[in-house]
Amino acid sequence: MNTSLKEGIDWVGYVDWIVRDFHGYMTDKGSTYNAYLVRDEKIALIDTVKAPYAKTLLDNVRALTALEKVDYIVCNHAEPDHSGGLPEVVKALPNATVVCNEKCQVALGRHFDTSTWKFQVVKDGEQLSLGKRSLMFLDTPMVHWPESMFTYVPEEKVLFSMDAFGQHLATSRRFDDELEDALEVIMPEATTYYANIVMPYGKQVQKVLDRAATIAIEVIAPSHGVIWRKHIPEIVAAYRDFAVCRSKRKVVIVFDSMWKSTELMAHAIADGASLTDVEVKLYSIRASNLTLLATEALDGATFAFGTPTLNQGMMPEISALLTYLKGLRPTGKAAFAFGSYGWAKGGSEAVEAILKDMKMEILRPVLNSQYVPTEEILKECFEAGQMLAQKAQEMTKTA
Ligand code: FEO
């Protein structure tokens, strides 16, 4: 496996082929925890890995240099998928100082006993010389934790971008130009990653992108997945779109159903929305998952969420989805709620209340059916679907 980013700069992380659940995010293609070693007159390890894989990281470092020779361990982010290995790594690198910003030092102290660790606290824009090369530290608050930071090697134009531009994707290749159909393989995972991890922080991402535009970059080395060196313009352009939740001409319909009444309504809505130039996605929540549906929320334009009324409220899976989406804060979307009820209403009304909370544009009043939908109600569903598609067209009209 080629692990060399530049002469003297190597990937030393761990490929996690097995992980399928990353704190609820379904990682069906696995992941990697990327760490990097910069060897100059001084030697710096950039980030570590999840705690169980610290030994592999140390083996990878040992293959390149004696552990005693490592001078610095840069911690760009305190989340345990990157810092979990720190206690073992700090112990194994007797001459290394942990380099991080002040917020990160505090966060690490809340995770581990750091009382014996040597720290060097760095400020935004500060540079640390390694000899011919240096490390420059760029704070990137809330992308996606308060202490998040990039490390940049100006002499080599390498940006260690931490979670930003990452993907949960296990491969035997470390670089985008080594993968066949690279963009088809990597971009969907980068999109899913952004939607599920970074989406709430679009404004902060825009600031980071503006700042990144002021530095020369030949390599973007994230903390997960494949390293970008060929498709940097494409991933940066994608992040510009992600940061504003730019909608595609896409209608997304998600429903749960008890006895198929809400399902019938969902199909009628989808039929109505199926204009030739509008993509329609119809999901039964029981045959889908929150990770995928959050990704649809990033670039879908209009949405219909359906639930039967259960105990005067919505079905629990729809509730879980909307709770998740509310936290992820997709912006600039339009939607309505629909569903069947028996002797009391409440399901679609509860959905609509959350959609309003999420500041989605409400396209029409809740669309209800008492028990099984009549032909008349299905016609209304079809027309509501047409409205979703027309709105999606309007929202994505180019000037
Ligand atoms: Fe990959 Fe926010 O940790």
mmCIF file of C-alpha atoms and ligand atoms in Angstrom, residues 77 79 81-82 144 163 193 224, ligand 1:
data_model
loop_
_atom_site.group_PDB
_atom_site.id
_atom_site.type_symbol
_atom_site.label_atom_id
_atom_site.label_comp_id
_atom_site.label_asym_id
_atom_site.label_seq_id
_atom_site.Cartn_x
_atom_site.Cartn_y
_atom_site.Cartn_z
ATOM 1 C CA HIS A 77 -9.606 17.078 17.408
ATOM 2 C CA GLU A 79 -13.191 13.160 19.602
ATOM 3 C CA ASP A 81 -12.001 8.194 17.131
ATOM 4 C CA HIS A 82 -8.833 10.291 16.803
ATOM 5 C CA HIS A 144 -17.371 20.080 13.954
ATOM 6 C CA ASP A 163 -12.931 15.384 9.832
ATOM 7 C CA TYR A 193 -20.326 12.071 5.957
ATOM 8 C CA HIS A 224 -11.268 9.516 7.575
HETATM 9 FE FE1 FEO B 1 -13.795 11.656 13.230
HETATM 10 FE FE2 FEO B 1 -15.285 14.187 14.921
HETATM 11 O O1 FEO B 1 -14.282 12.634 14.738
#
